[in-house]
PDB file of C-alpha atoms in Angstrom:
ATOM      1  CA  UNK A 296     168.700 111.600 239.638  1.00 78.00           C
ATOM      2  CA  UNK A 297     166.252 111.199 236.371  1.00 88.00           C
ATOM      3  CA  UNK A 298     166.863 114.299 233.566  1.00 91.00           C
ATOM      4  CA  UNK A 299     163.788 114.647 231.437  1.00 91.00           C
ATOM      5  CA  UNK A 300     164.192 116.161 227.759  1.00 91.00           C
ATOM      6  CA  UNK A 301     161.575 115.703 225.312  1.00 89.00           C
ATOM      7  CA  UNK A 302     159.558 112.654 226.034  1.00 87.00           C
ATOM      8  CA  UNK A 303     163.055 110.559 226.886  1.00 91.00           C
ATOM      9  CA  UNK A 304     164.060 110.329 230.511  1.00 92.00           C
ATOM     10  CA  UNK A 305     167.794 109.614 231.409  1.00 91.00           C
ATOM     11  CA  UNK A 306     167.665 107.557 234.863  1.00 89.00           C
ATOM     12  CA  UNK A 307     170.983 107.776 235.965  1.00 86.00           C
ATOM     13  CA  UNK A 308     170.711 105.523 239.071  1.00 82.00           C
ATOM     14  CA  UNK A 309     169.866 102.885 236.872  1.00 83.00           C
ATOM     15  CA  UNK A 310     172.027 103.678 233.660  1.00 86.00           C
ATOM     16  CA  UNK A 311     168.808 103.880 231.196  1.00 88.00           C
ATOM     17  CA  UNK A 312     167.091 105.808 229.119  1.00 91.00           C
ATOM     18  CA  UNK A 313     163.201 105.708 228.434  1.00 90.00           C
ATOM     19  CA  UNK A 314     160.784 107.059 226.475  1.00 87.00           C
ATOM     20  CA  UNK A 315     157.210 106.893 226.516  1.00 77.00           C
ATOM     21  CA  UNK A 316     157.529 104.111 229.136  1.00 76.00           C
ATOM     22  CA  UNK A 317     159.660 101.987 227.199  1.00 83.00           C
ATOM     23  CA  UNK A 318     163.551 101.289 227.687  1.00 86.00           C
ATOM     24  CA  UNK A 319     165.845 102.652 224.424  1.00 87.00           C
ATOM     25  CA  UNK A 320     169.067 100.328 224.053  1.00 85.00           C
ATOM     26  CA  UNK A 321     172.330 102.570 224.372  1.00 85.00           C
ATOM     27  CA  UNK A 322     175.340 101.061 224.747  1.00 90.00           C
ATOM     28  CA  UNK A 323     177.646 102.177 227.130  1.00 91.00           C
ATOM     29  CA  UNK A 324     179.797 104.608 225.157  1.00 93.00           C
ATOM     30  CA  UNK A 325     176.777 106.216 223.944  1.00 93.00           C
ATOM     31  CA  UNK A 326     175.202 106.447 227.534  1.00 94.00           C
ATOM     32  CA  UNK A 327     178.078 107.751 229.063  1.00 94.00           C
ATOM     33  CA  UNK A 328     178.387 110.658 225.888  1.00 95.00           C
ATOM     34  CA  UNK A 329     174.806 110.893 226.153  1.00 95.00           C
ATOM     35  CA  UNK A 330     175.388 111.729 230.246  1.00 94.00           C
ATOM     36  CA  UNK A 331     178.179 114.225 229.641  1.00 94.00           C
ATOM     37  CA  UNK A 332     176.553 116.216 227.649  1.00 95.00           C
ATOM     38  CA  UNK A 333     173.561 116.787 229.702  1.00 94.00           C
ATOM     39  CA  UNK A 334     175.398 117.179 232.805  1.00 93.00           C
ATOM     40  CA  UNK A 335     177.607 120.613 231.001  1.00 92.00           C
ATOM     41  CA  UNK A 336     174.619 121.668 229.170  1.00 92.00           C
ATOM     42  CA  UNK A 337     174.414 124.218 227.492  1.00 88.00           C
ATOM     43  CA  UNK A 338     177.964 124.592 227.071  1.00 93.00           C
ATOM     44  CA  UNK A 339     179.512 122.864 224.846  1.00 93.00           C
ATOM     45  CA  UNK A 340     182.049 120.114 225.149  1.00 94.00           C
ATOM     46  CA  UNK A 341     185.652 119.669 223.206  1.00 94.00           C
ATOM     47  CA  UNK A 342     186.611 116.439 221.598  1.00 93.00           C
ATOM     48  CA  UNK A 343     189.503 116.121 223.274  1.00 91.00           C
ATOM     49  CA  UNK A 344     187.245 116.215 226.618  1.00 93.00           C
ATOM     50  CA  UNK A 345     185.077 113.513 225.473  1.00 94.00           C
ATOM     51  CA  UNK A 346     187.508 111.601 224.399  1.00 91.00           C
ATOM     52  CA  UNK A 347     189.280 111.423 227.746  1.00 90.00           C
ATOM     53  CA  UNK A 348     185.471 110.611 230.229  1.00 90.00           C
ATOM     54  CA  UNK A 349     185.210 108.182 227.418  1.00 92.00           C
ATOM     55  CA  UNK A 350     188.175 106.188 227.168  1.00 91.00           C
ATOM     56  CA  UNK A 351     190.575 107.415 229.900  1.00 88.00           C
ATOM     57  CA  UNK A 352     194.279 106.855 228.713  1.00 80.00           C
ATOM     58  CA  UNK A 353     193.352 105.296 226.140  1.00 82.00           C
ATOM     59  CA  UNK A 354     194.095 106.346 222.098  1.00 84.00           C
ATOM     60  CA  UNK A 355     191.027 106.237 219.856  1.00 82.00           C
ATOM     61  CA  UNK A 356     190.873 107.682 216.317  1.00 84.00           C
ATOM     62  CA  UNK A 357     188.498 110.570 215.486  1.00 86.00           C
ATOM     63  CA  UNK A 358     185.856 107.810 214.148  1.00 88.00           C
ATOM     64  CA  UNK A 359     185.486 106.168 217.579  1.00 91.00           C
ATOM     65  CA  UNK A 360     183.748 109.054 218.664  1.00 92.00           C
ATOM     66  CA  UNK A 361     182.156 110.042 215.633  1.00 92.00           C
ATOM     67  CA  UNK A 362     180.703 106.020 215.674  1.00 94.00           C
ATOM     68  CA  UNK A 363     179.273 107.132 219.115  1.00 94.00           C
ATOM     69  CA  UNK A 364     177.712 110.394 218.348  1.00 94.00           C
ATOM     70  CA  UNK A 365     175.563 108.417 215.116  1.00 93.00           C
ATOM     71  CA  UNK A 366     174.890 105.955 217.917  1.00 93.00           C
ATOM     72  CA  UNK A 367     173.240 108.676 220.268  1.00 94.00           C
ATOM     73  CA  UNK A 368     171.581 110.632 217.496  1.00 93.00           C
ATOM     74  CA  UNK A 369     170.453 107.197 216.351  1.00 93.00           C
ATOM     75  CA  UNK A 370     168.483 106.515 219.570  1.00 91.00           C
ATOM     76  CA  UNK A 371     167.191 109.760 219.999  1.00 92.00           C
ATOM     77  CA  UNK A 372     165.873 110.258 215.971  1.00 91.00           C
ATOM     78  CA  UNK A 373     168.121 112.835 215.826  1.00 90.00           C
ATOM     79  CA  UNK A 374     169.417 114.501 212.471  1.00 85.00           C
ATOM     80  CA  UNK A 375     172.822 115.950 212.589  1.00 78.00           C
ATOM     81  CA  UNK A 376     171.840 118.166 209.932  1.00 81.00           C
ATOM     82  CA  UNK A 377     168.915 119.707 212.234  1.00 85.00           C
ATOM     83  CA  UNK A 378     170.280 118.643 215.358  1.00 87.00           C
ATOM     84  CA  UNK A 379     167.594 118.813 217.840  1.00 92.00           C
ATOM     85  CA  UNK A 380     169.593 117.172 220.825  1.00 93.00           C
ATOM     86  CA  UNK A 381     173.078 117.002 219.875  1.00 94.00           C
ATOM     87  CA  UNK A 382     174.779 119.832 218.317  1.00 92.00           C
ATOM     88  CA  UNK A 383     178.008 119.039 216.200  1.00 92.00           C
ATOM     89  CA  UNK A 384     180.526 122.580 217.175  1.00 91.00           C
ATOM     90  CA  UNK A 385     182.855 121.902 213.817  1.00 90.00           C
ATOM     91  CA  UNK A 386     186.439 122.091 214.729  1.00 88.00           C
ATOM     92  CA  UNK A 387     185.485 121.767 218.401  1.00 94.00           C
ATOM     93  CA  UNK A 388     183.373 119.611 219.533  1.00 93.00           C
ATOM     94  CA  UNK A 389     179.139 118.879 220.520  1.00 94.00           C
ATOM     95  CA  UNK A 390     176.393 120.457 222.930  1.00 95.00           C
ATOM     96  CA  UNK A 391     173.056 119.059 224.345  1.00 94.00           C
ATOM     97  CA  UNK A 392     170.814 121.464 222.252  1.00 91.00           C
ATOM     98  CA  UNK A 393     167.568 120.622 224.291  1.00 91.00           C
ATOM     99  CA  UNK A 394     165.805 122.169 227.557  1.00 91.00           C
ATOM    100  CA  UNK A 395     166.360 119.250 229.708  1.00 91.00           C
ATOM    101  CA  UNK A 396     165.187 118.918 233.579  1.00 89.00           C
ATOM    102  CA  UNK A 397     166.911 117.335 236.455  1.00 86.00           C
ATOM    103  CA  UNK A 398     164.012 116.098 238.912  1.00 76.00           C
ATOM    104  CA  UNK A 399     165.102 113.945 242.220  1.00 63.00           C
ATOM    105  CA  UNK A 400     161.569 113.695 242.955  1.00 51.00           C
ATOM    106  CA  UNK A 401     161.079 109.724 243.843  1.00 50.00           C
ATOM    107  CA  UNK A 402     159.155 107.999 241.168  1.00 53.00           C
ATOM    108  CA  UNK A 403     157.681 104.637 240.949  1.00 54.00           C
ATOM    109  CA  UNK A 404     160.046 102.356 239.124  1.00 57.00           C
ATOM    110  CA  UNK A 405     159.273 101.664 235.539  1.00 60.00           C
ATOM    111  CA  UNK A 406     157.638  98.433 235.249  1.00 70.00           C
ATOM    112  CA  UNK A 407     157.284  97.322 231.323  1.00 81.00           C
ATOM    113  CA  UNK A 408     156.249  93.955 230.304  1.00 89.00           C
ATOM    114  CA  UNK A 409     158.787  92.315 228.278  1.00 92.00           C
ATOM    115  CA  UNK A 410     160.566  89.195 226.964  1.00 93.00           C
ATOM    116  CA  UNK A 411     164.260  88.544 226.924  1.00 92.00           C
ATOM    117  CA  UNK A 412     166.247  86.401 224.604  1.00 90.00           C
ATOM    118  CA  UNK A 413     170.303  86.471 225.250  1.00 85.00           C
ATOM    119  CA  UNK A 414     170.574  90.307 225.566  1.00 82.00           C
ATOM    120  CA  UNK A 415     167.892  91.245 223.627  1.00 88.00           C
ATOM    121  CA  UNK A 416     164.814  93.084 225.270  1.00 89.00           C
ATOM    122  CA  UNK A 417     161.195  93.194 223.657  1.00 91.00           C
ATOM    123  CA  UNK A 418     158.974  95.249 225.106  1.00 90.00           C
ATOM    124  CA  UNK A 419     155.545  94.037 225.026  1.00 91.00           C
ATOM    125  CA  UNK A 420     152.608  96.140 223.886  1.00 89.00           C
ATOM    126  CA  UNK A 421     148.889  95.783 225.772  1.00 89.00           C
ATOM    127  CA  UNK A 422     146.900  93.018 222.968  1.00 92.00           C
ATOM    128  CA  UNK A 423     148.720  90.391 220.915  1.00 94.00           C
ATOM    129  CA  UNK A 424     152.130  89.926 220.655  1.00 95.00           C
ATOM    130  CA  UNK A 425     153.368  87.484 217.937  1.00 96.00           C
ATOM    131  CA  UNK A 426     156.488  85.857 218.693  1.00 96.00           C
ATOM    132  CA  UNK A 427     158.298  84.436 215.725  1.00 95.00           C
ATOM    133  CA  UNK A 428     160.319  84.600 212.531  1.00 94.00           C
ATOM    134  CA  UNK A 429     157.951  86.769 210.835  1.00 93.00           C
ATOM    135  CA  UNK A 430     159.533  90.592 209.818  1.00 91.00           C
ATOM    136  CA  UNK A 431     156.206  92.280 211.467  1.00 90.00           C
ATOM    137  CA  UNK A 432     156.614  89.738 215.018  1.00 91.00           C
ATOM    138  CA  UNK A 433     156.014  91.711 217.927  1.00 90.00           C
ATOM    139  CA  UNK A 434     159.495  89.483 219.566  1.00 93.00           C
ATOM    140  CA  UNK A 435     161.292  88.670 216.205  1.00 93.00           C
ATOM    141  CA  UNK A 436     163.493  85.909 216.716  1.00 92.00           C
ATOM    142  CA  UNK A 437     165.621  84.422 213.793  1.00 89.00           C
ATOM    143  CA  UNK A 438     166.345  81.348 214.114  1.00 91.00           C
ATOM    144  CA  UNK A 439     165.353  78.191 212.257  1.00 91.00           C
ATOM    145  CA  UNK A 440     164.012  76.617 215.633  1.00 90.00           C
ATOM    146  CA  UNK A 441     161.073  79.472 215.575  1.00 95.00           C
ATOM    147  CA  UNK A 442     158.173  79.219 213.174  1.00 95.00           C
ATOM    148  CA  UNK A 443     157.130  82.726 211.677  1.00 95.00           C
ATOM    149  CA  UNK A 444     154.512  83.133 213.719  1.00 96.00           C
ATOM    150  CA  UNK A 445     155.502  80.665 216.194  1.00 97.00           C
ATOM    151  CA  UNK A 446     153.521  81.546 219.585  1.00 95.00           C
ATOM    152  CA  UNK A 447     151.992  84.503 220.737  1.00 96.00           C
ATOM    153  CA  UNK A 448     151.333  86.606 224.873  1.00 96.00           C
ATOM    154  CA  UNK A 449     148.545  88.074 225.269  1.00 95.00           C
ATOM    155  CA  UNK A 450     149.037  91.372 227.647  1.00 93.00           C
ATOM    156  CA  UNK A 451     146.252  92.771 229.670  1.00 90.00           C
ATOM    157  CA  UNK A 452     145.906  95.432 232.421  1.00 82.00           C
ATOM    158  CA  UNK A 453     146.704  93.017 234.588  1.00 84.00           C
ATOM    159  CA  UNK A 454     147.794  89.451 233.416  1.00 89.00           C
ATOM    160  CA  UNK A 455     149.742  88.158 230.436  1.00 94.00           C
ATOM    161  CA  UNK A 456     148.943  84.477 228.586  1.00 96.00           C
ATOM    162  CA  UNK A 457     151.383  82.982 226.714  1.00 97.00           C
ATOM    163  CA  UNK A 458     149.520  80.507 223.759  1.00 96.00           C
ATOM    164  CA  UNK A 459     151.346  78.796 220.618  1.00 96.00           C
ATOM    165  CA  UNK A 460     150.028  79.280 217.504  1.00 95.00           C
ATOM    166  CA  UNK A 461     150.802  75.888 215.926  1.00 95.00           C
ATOM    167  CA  UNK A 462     154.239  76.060 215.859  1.00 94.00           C
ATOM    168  CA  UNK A 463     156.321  72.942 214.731  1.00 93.00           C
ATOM    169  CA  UNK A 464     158.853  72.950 217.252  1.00 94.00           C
ATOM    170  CA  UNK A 465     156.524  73.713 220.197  1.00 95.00           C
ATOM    171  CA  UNK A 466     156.100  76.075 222.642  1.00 96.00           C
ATOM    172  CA  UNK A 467     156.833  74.737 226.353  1.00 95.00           C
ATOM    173  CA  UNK A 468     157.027  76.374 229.909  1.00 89.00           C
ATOM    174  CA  UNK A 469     158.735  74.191 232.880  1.00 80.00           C
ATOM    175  CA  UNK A 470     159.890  71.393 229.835  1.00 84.00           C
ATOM    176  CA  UNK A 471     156.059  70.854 229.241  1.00 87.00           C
ATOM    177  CA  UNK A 472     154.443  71.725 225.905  1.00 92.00           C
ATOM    178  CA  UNK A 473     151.766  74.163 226.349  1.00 92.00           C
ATOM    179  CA  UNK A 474     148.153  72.421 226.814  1.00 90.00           C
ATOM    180  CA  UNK A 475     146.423  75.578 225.855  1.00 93.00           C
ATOM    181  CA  UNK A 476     146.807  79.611 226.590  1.00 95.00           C
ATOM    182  CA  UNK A 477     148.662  79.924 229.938  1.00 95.00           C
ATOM    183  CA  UNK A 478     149.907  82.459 232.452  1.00 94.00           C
ATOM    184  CA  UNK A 479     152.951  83.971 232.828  1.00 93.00           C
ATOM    185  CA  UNK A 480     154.276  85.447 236.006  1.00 90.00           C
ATOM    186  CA  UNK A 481     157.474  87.674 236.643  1.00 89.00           C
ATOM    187  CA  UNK A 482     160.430  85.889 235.886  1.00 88.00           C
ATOM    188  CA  UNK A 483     158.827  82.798 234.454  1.00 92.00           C
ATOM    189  CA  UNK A 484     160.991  80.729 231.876  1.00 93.00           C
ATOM    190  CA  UNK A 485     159.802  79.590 228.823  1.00 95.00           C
ATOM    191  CA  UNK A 486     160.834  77.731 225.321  1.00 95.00           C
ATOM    192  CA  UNK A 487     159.814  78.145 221.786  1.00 95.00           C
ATOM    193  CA  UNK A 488     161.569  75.232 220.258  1.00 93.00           C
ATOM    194  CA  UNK A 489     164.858  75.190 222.426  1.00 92.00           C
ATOM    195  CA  UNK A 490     165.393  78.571 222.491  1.00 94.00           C
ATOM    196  CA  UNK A 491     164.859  79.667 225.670  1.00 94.00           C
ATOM    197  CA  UNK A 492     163.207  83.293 226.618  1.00 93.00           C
ATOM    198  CA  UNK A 493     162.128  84.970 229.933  1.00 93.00           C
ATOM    199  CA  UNK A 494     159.141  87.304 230.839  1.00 93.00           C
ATOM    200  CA  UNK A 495     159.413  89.982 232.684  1.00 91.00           C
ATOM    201  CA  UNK A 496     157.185  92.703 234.615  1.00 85.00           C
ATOM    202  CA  UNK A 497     158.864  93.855 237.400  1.00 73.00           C
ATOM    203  CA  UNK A 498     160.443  96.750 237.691  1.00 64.00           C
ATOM    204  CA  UNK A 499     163.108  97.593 234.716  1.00 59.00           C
ATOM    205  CA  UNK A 500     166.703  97.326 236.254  1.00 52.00           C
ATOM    206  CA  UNK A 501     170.381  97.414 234.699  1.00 48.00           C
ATOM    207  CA  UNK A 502     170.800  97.822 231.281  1.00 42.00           C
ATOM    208  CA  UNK A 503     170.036  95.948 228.440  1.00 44.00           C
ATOM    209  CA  UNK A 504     170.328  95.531 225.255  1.00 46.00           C
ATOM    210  CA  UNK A 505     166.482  97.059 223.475  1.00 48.00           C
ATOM    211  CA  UNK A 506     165.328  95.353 220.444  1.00 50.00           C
ATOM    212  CA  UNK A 507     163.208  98.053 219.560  1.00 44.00           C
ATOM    213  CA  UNK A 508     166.818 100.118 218.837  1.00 48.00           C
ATOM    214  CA  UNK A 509     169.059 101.036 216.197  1.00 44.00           C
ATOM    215  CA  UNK A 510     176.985 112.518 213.428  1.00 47.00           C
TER     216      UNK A 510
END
């Protein structure tokens, strides 16, 4: 089941959400908010409510869920002042605000180009992609062992080529340094310096954590 608001879509089978093709990082408090509220739109739902879905015989103080709600609003670009999506109900609780659509019509499977390092997704844009230390990288990755504008992928409609850009520590793919601009395939492993990254550009599965991310 996919819900479509705006130009997000919440996949539920696959615990994401994505907009304009690209997966937003929400972690799992903020998913599973994010998932109520859609689910009892338009009505609104009580703190109290939340609070148990969310942690289930558990105490939390009142900023636990107010953390969660900036967390939501934060991935979304919403203002709690003009809440477009989530509504704060004072004294009671929030509301999805949006027309949102439930469609169980089958869909191909999102399939982004992307790098991961640790947890951290980068989706990768079609042209150059600088990987590096440098504020403006397309992957920023800060670390000593990464040059500021240490290597760079090169994404077409149909292949992506991985090159380094003269970095000190090297870029390398299957322990060998890169003899010139090469191609990477779907789950390919690579280094720049000893930090090691993947590619990706199969089809976008479980969640994780969006680089591109942030009552």
């Amino acid at each position: 089941m996919r819900v479509q608001f705006g130009d997000f879509t919440l996949d539920r089978a696959a615990r994401q959400l994505v907009r304009g093709g690209r997966e937003l990082h929400l972690e799992p408090k903020a998913y599973e908010l994010l998932d109520l509220l859609l689910a009892r739109r338009p009505a609104a739902v009580s703190k109290r409510e939340i609070r148990d879905q969310l942690w289930p015989d558990t105490f939390v103080s009142e900023s636990s869920l107010t953390d969660v709600v900036a967390q939501l609003r934060a991935a979304l670009g919403d203002d709690r002042r003009r809440a477009k999506y989530v509504r704060t109900l004072h004294g009671f609780g929030y509301a999805f605000a949006a027309t949102a659509e439930d469609s169980k019509a089958a869909t191909k499977p999102l399939t982004v180009p992307r790098v991961i390092w640790e947890r951290l997704v980068f989706p990768l844009s079609p042209g150059e992609n600088v990987l590096g230390r440098d504020d403006v990288a397309s992957v920023r990755i800060d670390s000593f062992q990464v040059s500021r504008r240490h290597a760079r992928i090169v994404v077409t409609e149909d292949r992506a080529v991985l090159e380094d850009l003269g970095s000190k520590n090297g870029t390398f793919r299957n322990e060998e340094r890169l003899p010139g601009p090469t191609e990477l395939r779907d789950g390919d492993t690579f280094r720049l310096g000893r930090l090691l990254l993947v590619y990706r550009s199969g089809a976008l599965l479980g969640s994780t954590r969006s680089a591109m991310d942030g009552d």
